[in-house]
Short mmCIF file of C-alpha atoms in Angstrom, two decimals:
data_model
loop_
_atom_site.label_atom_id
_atom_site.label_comp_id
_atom_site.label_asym_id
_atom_site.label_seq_id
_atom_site.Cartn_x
_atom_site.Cartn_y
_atom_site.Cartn_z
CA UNK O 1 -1.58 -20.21 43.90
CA UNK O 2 -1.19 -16.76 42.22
CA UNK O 3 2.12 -18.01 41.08
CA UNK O 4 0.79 -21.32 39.57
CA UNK O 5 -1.85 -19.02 37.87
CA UNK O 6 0.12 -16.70 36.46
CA UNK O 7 2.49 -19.68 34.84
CA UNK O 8 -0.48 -21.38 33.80
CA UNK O 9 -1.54 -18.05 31.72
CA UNK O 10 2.22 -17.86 29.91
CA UNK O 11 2.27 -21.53 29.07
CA UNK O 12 -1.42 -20.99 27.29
CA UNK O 13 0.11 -18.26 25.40
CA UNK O 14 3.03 -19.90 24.66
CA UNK O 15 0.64 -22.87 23.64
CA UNK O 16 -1.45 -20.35 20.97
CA UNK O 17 1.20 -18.32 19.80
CA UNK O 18 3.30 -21.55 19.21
CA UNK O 19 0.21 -23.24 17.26
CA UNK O 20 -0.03 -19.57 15.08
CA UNK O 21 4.10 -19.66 14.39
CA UNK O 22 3.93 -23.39 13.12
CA UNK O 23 0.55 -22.69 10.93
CA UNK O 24 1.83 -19.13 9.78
CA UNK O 25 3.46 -19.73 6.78
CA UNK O 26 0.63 -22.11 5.49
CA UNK O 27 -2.72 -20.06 6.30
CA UNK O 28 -0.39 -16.84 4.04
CA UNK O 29 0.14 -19.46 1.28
CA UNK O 30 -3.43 -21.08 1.62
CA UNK O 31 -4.71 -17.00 1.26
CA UNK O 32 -2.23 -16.19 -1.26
CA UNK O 33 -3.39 -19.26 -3.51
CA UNK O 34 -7.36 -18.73 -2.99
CA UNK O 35 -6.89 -14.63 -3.81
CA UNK O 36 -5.20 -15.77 -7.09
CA UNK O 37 -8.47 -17.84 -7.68
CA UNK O 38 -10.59 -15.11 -6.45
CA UNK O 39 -9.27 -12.75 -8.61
CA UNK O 40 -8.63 -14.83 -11.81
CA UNK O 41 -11.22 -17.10 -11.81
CA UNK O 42 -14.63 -16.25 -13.00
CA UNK O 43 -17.45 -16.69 -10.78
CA UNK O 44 -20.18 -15.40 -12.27
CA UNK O 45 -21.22 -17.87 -14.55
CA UNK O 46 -20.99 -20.60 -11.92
CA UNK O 47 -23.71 -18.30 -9.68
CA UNK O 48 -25.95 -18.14 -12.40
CA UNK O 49 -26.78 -21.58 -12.77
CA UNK O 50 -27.08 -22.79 -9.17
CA UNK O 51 -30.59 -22.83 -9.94
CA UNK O 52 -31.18 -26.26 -10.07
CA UNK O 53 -31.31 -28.66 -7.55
CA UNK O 54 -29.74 -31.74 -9.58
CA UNK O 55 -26.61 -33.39 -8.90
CA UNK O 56 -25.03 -31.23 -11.61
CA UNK O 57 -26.34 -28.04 -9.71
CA UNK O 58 -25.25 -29.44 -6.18
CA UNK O 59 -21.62 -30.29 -8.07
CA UNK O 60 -21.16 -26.52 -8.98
CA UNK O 61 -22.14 -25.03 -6.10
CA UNK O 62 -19.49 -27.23 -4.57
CA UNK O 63 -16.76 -26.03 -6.74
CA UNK O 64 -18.25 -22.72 -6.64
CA UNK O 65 -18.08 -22.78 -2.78
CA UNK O 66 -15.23 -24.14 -2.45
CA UNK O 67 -13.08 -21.18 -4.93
CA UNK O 68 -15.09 -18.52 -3.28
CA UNK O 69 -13.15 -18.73 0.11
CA UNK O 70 -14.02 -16.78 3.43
CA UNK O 71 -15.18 -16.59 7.46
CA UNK O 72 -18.50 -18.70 8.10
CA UNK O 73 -20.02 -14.56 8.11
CA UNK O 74 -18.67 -13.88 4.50
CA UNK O 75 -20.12 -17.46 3.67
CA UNK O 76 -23.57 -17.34 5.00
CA UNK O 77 -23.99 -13.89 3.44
CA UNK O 78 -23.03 -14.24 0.03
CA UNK O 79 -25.40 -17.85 0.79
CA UNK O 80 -27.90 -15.39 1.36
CA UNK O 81 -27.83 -13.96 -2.15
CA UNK O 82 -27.34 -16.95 -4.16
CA UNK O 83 -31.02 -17.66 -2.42
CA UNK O 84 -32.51 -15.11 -3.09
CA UNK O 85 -31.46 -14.95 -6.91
CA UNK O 86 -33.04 -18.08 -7.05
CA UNK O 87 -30.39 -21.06 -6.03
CA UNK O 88 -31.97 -24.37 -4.69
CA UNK O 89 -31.56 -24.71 -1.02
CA UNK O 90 -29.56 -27.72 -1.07
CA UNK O 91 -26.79 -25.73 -2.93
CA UNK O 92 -26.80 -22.57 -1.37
CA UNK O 93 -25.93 -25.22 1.89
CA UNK O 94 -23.71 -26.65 -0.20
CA UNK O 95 -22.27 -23.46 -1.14
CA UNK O 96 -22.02 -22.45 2.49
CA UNK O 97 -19.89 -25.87 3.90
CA UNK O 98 -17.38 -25.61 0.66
CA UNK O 99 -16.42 -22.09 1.20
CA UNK O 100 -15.77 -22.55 5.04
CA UNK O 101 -14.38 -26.42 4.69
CA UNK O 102 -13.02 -27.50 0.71
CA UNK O 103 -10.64 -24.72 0.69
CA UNK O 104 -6.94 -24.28 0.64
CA UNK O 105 -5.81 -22.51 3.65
CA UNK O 106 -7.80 -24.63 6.07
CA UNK O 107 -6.47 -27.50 4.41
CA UNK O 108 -2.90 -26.64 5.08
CA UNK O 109 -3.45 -25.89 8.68
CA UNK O 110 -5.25 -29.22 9.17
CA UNK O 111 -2.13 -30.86 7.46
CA UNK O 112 0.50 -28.84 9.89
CA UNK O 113 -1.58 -29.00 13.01
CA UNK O 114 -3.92 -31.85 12.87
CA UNK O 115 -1.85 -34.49 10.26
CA UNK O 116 -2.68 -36.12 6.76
CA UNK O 117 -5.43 -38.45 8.53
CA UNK O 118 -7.53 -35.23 9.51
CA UNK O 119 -7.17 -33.41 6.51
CA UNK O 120 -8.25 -36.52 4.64
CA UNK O 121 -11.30 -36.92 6.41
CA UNK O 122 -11.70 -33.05 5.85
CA UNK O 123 -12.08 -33.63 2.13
CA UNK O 124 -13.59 -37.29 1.49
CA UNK O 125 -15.65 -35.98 4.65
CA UNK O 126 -16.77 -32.73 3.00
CA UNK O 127 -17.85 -34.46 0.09
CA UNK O 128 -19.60 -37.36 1.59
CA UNK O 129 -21.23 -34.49 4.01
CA UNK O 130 -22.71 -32.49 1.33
CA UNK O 131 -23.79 -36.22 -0.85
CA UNK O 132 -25.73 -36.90 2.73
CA UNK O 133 -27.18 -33.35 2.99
CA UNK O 134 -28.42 -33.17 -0.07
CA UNK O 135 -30.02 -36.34 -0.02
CA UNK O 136 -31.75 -35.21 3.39
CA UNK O 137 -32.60 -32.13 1.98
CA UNK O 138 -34.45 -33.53 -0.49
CA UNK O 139 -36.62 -35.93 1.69
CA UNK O 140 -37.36 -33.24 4.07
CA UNK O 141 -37.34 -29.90 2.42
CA UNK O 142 -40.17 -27.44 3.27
CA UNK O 143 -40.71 -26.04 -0.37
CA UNK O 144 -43.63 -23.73 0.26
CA UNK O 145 -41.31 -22.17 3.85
CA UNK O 146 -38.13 -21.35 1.20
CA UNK O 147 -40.50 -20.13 -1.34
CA UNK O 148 -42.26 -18.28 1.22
CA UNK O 149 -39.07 -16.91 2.73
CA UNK O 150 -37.40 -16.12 -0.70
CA UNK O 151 -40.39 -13.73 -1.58
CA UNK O 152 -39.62 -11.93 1.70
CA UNK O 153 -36.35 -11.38 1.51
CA UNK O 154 -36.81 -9.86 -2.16
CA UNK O 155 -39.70 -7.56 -0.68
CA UNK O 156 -37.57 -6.74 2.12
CA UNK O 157 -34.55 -5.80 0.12
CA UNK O 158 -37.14 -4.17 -2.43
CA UNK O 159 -38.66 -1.88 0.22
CA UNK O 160 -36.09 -1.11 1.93
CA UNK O 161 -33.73 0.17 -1.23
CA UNK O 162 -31.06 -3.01 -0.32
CA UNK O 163 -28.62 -3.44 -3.06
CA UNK O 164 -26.45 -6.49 -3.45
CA UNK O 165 -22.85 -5.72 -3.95
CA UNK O 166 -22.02 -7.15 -7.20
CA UNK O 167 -18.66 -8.70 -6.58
CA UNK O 168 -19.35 -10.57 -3.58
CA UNK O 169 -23.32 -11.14 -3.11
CA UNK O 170 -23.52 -9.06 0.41
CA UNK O 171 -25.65 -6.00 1.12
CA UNK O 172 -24.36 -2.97 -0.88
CA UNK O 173 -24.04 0.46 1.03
CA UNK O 174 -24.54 4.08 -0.20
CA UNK O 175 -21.32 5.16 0.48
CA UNK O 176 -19.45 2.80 -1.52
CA UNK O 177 -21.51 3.33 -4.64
CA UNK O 178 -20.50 4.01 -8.65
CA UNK O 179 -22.93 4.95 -11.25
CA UNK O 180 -21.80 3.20 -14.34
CA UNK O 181 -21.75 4.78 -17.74
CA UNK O 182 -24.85 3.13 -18.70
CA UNK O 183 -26.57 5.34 -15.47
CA UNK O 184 -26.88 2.21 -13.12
CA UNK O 185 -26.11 2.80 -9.89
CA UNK O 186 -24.26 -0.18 -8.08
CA UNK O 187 -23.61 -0.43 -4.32
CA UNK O 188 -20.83 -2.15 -3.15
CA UNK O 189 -20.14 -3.54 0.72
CA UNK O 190 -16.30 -1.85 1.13
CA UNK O 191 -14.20 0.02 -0.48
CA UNK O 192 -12.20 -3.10 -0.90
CA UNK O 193 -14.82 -4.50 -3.33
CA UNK O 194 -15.19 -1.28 -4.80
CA UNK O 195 -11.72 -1.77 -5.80
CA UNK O 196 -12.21 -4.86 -6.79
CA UNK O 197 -14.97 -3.93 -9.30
CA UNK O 198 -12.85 -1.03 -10.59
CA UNK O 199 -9.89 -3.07 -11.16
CA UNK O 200 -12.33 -5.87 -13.39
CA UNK O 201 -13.88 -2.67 -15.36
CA UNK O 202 -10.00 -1.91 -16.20
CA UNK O 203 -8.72 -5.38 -16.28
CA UNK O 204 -6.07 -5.47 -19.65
CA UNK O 205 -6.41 -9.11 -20.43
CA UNK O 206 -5.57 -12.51 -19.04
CA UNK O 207 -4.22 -13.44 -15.61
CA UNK O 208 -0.92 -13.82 -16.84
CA UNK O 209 -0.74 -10.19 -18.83
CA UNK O 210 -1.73 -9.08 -15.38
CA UNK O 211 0.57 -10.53 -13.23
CA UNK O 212 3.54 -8.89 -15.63
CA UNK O 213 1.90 -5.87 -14.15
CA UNK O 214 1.50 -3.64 -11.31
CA UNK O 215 -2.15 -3.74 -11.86
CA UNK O 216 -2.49 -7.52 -11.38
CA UNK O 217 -0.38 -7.30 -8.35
CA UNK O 218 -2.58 -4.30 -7.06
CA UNK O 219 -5.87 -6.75 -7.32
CA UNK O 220 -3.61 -10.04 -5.66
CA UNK O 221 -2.87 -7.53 -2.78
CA UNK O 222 -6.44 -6.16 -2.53
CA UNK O 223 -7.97 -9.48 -2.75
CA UNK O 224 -5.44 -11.04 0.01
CA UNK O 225 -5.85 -8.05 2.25
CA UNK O 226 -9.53 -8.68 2.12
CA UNK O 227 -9.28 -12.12 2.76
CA UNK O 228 -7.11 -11.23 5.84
CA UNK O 229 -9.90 -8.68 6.88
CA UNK O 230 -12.77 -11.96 7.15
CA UNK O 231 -10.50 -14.58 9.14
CA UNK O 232 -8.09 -12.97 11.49
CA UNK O 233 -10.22 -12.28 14.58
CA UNK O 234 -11.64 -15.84 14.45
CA UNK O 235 -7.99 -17.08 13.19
CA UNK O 236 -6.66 -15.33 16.42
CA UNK O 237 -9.04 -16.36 18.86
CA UNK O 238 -8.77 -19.96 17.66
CA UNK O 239 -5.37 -20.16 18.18
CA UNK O 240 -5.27 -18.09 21.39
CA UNK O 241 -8.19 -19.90 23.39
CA UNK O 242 -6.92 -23.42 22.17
CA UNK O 243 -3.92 -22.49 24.62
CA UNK O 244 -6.13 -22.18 27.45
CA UNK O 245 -8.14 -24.57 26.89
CA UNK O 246 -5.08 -27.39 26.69
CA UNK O 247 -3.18 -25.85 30.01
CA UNK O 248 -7.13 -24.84 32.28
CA UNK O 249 -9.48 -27.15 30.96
CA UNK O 250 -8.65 -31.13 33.28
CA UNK O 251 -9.17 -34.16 31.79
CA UNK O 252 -12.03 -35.17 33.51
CA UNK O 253 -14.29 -32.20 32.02
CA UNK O 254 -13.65 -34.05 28.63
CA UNK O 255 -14.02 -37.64 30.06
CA UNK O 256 -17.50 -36.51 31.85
CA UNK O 257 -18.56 -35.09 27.88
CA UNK O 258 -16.80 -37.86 25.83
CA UNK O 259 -17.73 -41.66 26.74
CA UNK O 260 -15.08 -43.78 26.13
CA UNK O 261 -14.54 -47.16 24.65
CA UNK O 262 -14.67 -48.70 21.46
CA UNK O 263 -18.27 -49.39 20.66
CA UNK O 264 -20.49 -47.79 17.99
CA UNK O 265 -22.32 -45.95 20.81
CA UNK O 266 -19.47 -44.04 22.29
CA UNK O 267 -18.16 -43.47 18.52
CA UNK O 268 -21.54 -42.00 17.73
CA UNK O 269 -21.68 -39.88 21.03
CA UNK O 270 -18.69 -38.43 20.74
CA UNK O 271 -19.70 -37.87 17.12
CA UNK O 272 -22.48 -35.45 18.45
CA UNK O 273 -21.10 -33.78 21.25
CA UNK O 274 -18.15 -32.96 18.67
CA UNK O 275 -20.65 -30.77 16.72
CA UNK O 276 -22.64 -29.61 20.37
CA UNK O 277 -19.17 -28.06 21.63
CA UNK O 278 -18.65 -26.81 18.50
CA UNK O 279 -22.37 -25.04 18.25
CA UNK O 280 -21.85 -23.51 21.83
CA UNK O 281 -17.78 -22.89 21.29
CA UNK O 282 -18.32 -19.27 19.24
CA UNK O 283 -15.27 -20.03 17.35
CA UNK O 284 -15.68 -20.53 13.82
CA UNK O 285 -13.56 -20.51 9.90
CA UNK O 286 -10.26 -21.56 10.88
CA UNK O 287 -10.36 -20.21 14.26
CA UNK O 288 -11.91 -23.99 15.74
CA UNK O 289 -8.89 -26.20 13.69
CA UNK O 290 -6.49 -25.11 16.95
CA UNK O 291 -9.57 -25.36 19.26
CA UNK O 292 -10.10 -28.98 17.37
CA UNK O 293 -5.85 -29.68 18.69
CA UNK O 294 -7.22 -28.80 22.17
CA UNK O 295 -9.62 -31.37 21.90
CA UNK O 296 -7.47 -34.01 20.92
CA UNK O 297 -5.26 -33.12 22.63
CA UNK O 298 -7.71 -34.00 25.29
CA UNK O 299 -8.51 -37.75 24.31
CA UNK O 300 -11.24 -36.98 22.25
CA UNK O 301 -12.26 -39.44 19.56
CA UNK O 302 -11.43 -38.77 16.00
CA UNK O 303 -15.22 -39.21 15.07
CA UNK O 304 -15.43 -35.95 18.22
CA UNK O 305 -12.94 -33.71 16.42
CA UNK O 306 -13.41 -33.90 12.94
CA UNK O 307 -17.44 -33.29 13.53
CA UNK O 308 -15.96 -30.21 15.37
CA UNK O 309 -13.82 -28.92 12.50
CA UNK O 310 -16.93 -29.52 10.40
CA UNK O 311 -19.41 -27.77 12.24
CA UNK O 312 -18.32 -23.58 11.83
CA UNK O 313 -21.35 -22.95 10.37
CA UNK O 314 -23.75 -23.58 13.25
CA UNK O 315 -22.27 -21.87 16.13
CA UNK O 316 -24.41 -19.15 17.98
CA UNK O 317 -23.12 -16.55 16.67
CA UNK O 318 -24.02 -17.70 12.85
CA UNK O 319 -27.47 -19.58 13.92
CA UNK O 320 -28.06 -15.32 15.05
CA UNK O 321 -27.73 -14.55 11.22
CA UNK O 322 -29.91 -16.79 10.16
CA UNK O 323 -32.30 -16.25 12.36
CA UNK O 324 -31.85 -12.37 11.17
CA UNK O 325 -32.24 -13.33 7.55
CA UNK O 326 -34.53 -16.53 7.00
CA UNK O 327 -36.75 -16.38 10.59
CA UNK O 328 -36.73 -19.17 13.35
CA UNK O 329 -37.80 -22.08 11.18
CA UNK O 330 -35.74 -22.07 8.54
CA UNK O 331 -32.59 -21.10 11.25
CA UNK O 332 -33.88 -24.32 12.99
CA UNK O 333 -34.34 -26.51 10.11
CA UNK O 334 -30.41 -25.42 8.99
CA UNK O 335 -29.56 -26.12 12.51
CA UNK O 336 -31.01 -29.84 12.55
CA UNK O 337 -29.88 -30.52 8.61
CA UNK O 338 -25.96 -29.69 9.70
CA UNK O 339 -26.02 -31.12 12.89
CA UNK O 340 -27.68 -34.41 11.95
CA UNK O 341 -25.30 -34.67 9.07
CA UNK O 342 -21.90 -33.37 10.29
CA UNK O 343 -22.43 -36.25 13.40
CA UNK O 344 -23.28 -38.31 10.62
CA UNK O 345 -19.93 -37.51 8.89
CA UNK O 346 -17.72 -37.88 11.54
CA UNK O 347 -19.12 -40.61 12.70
CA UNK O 348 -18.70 -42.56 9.45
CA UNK O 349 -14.98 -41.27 8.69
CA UNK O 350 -13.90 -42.96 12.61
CA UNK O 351 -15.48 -46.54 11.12
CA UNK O 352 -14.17 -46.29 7.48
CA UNK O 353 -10.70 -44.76 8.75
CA UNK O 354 -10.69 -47.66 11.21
CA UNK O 355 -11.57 -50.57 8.86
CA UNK O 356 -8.34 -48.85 6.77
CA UNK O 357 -6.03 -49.09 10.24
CA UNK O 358 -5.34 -44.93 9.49
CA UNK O 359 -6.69 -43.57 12.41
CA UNK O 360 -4.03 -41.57 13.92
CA UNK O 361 -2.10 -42.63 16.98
CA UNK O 362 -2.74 -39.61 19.62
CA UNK O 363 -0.32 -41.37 22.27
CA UNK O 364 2.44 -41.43 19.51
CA UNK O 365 3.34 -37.62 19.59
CA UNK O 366 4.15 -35.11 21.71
CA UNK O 367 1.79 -32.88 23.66
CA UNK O 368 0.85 -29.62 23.09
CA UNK O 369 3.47 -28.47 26.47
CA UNK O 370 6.37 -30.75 25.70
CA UNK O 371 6.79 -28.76 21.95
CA UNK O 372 9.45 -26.74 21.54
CA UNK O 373 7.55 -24.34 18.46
CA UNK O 374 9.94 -21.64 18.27
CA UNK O 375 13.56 -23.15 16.68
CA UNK O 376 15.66 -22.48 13.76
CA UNK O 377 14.06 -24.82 11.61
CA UNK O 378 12.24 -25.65 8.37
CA UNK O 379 9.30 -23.78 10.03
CA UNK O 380 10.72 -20.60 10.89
CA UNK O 381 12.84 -20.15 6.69
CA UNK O 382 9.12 -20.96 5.57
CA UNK O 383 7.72 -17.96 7.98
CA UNK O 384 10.31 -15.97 6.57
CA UNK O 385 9.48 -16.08 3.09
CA UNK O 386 5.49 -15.98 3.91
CA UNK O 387 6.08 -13.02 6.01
CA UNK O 388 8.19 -11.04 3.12
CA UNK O 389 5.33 -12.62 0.06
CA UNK O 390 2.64 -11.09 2.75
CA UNK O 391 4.81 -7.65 3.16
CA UNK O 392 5.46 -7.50 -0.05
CA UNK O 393 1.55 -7.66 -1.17
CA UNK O 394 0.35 -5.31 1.26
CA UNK O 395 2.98 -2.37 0.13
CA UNK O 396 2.00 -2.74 -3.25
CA UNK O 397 -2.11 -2.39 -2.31
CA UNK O 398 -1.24 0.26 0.28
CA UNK O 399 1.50 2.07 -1.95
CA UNK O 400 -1.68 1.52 -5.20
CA UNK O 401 0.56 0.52 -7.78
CA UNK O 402 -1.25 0.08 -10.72
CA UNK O 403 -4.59 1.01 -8.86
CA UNK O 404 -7.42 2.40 -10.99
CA UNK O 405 -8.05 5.95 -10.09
CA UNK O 406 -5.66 9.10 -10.92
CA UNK O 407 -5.19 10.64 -7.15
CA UNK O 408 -3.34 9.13 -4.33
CA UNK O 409 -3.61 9.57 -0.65
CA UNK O 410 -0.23 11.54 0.28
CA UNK O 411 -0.65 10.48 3.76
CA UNK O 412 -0.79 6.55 3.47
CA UNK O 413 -0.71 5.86 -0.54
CA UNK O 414 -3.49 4.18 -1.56
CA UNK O 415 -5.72 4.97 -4.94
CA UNK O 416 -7.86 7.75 -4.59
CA UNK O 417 -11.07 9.42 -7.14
CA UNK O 418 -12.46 12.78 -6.83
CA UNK O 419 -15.66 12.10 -5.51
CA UNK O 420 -17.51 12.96 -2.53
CA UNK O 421 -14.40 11.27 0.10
CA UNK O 422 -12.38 13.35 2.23
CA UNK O 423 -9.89 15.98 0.72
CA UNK O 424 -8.22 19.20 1.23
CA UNK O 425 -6.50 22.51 -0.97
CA UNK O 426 -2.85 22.66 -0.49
CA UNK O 427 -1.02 25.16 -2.57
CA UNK O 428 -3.46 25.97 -5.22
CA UNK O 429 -4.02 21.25 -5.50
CA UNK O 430 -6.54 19.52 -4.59
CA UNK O 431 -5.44 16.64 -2.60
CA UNK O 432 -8.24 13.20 -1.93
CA UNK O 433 -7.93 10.91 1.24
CA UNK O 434 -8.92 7.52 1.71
CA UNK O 435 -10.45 8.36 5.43
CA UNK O 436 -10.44 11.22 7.72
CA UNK O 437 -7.61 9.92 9.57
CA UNK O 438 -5.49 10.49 6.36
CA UNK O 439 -7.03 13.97 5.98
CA UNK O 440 -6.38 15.36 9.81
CA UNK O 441 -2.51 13.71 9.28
CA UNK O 442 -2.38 15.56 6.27
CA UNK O 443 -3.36 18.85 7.60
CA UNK O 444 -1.19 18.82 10.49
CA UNK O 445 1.82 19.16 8.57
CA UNK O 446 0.61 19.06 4.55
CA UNK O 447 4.33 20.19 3.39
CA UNK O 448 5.69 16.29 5.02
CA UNK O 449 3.52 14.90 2.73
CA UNK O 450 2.81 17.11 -0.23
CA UNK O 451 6.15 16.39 -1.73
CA UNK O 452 4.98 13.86 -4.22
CA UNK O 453 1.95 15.76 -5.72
CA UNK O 454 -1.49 14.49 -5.35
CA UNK O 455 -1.61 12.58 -8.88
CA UNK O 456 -1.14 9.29 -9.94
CA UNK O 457 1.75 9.33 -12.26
CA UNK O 458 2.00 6.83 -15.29
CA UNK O 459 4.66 4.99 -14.43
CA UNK O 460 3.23 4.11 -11.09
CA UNK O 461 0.17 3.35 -12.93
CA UNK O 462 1.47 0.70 -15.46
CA UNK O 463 4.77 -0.42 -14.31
#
């Protein structure tokens, strides 16, 4: 028994880790692509006129949502600001499902896990999902509750000295704060946006100028790394639980869930426990698109595990935040708008994708244990050269070429000011850190790293 156990646990991780090598190379292109839009695409126009709650509002905060890429957390925060700037509710919902659901890297996992069927529905889904929302939304809005909960939050925030960060819409913190030469003082969430600011205020012109420069390279690797820094726990945990699920969880737990048949009733149950495993499953962003493989890999309807894949932003964990930020009703109210129209969604995709005869065949492939995932194939040259575009963007962030700022960290690289931060004499020079950690290395042995000087010089500056 201990035996059987102890297989069981390798073949799960050979299960997740397998799923994470074949979706490697596209979730590092899918974050490479969006941090070139992040970076190089202006946003700030789009947020200022989300006011309205028209069809040409709910259109940009679609496109808006769906360029400004990031975990369900990242999403439901910056969500958070658009409201409170003023943003109708149906598009700051709107704005929410794009960012976690219309963008690139989830797409291309759907596509390499899932198939072309799934990642179909994904889109045309997404789209009919937010048409149906909206139009619910409207019907049933509580106007006075938002408007009520909107003056709140800006009292709150007012009271209570909150700054938004100005890149990215979340809660601004003292220690990563600028005064600007006009004497306001903005507050920024990390020192990643921080950097992201500083590399805007010294931006030399369009995004191809940059990109013949270290400087645009600096903000492609600052903006990826960040990216990185939102998904990978639930990206991990995704993949790694999906293995367990496929070799612990038997059949009959998803037949007892799942009715089965061909009727409009078990389509339309499976529908809605899709999004109820997904609400209780704590695994959101692109962490649930290997959970959703588990699932079909189970026998679960497609109508089941596309509602899944939609439903990220109403697990526990996320209804918590809202809760935090908008108070039980409006959390509830979010929780029965989603859930009534992801089911909805995925419920409608399994009858139009059946009336088109493109519902995929699940008894036509092979199962999650008889893959073979790690072979000298297609799949492994494309890990290579994702793994080296990936290396290659994190040396030149960590290394700061072309970073504002004139000191470096001697320990670990990165772009460094003289302000209040961590730093140390050496020799007569004054030498800045990027953390403690940095500093202590440093002082252990200052003459390993000293070599270099603590200054930027100008040719790792520009070129």
């Amino acid at each position: 028994m201990q035996a059987a156990g102890i297989d069981g646990v390798i073949e799960s991780l050979r299960i997740g880790v397998g799923f994470l090598w074949t979706a490697a190379w596209a979730i590092v292109m899918g974050l490479t692509i969006t941090s070139l839009v992040q970076v190089y695409v202006s946003k700030e126009r789009m947020a200022r006129v989300l006011g309205d709650g028209d069809l040409a509002g709910l259109a940009r905060a679609t496109l808006f949502g769906a360029v400004s890429s990031g975990c369900s957390f990242g999403a439901v925060a910056i969500g958070k600001g658009l409201f409170k700037k003023g943003a109708h509710a149906v598009n700051f919902l709107a704005f929410m499902f794009a960012s976690t659901n219309l963008i690139v890297e989830l797409g291309l996992m759907i596509l390499i896990l899932l198939g072309w069927e799934f990642l179909l529905a994904e889109l045309l889904g997404g789209l009919v999902l937010i048409a149906v929302m909206a139009l619910l939304v409207h019907l049933t809005l509580p106007e006075t509750l938002f408007d009520e909960v909107r003056t709140e939050l800006d009292q709150h925030d007012h009271d209570h000295g909150i700054t938004e960060d100005p890149t990215c819409g979340m809660e601004g913190k003292d220690e990563y704060s600028i005064v600007t030469d006009g004497g306001e003082t903005l507050k920024f969430c990390s020192e990643g946006c921080l950097e992201t600011y500083r590399q805007a205020a010294a931006s030399r012109g369009g995004w191809r100028d940059e990109l013949r420069s270290w400087g645009g390279w600096y903000k492609l690797g600052n903006q990826y790394r960040k990216e990185w820094s939102m998904i990978w726990t639930d990206v991990v945990a995704g993949f790694l639980i999906s293995g367990f699920v496929i070799v612990f969880v038997p059949q009959r737990v998803w037949n007892t869930l799942f009715l089965q048949g061909d009727s409009l009733l078990v389509t339309a149950e499976n529908a809605t426990m899709g999004v109820a495993i997904a609400v209780v499953s704590f695994v959101g962003s692109m962490g649930n698109v290997p959970f959703a493989v588990a699932l079909w890999g189970g026998g679960i309807s497609f109508a089941g595990v596309i509602a899944f894949v939609y439903a990220d932003l109403i697990t526990i964990p996320v209804l918590n935040v809202y809760r935090k930020y908008y108070g039980w009703k409006v959390m509830l109210y979010i929780l029965g708008v989603f859930f009534v129209t992801m089911a909805f969604t995925g419920f409608v995709m399994e009858l139009l994708f059946d009336a088109l005869g493109i519902v995929p065949n699940l008894a036509a492939g092979e199962t999650a244990t008889e893959q073979t995932y790690f072979e000298l194939d297609y799949t492994f040259y494309l890990n290579l050269v994702a793994f080296a575009l990936s290396g290659f963007l994190l040396y030149v962030y960590r290394r700061g070429l072309g970073a504002p700022g004139q000191y470096r960290d001697p320990v670990c690289g990165m772009r460094t000011d003289d302000d209040d931060g961590p730093s140390a004499i050496y020799d007569g020079e004054p030498y800045y850190f990027c953390s403690n950690t940095c500093k202590r290395s440093f002082e252990a042995d200052p003459a390993a790293f000293a070599h270099g000087g603590p200054r930027v010089t100008d040719a790792d500056r520009d070129h």
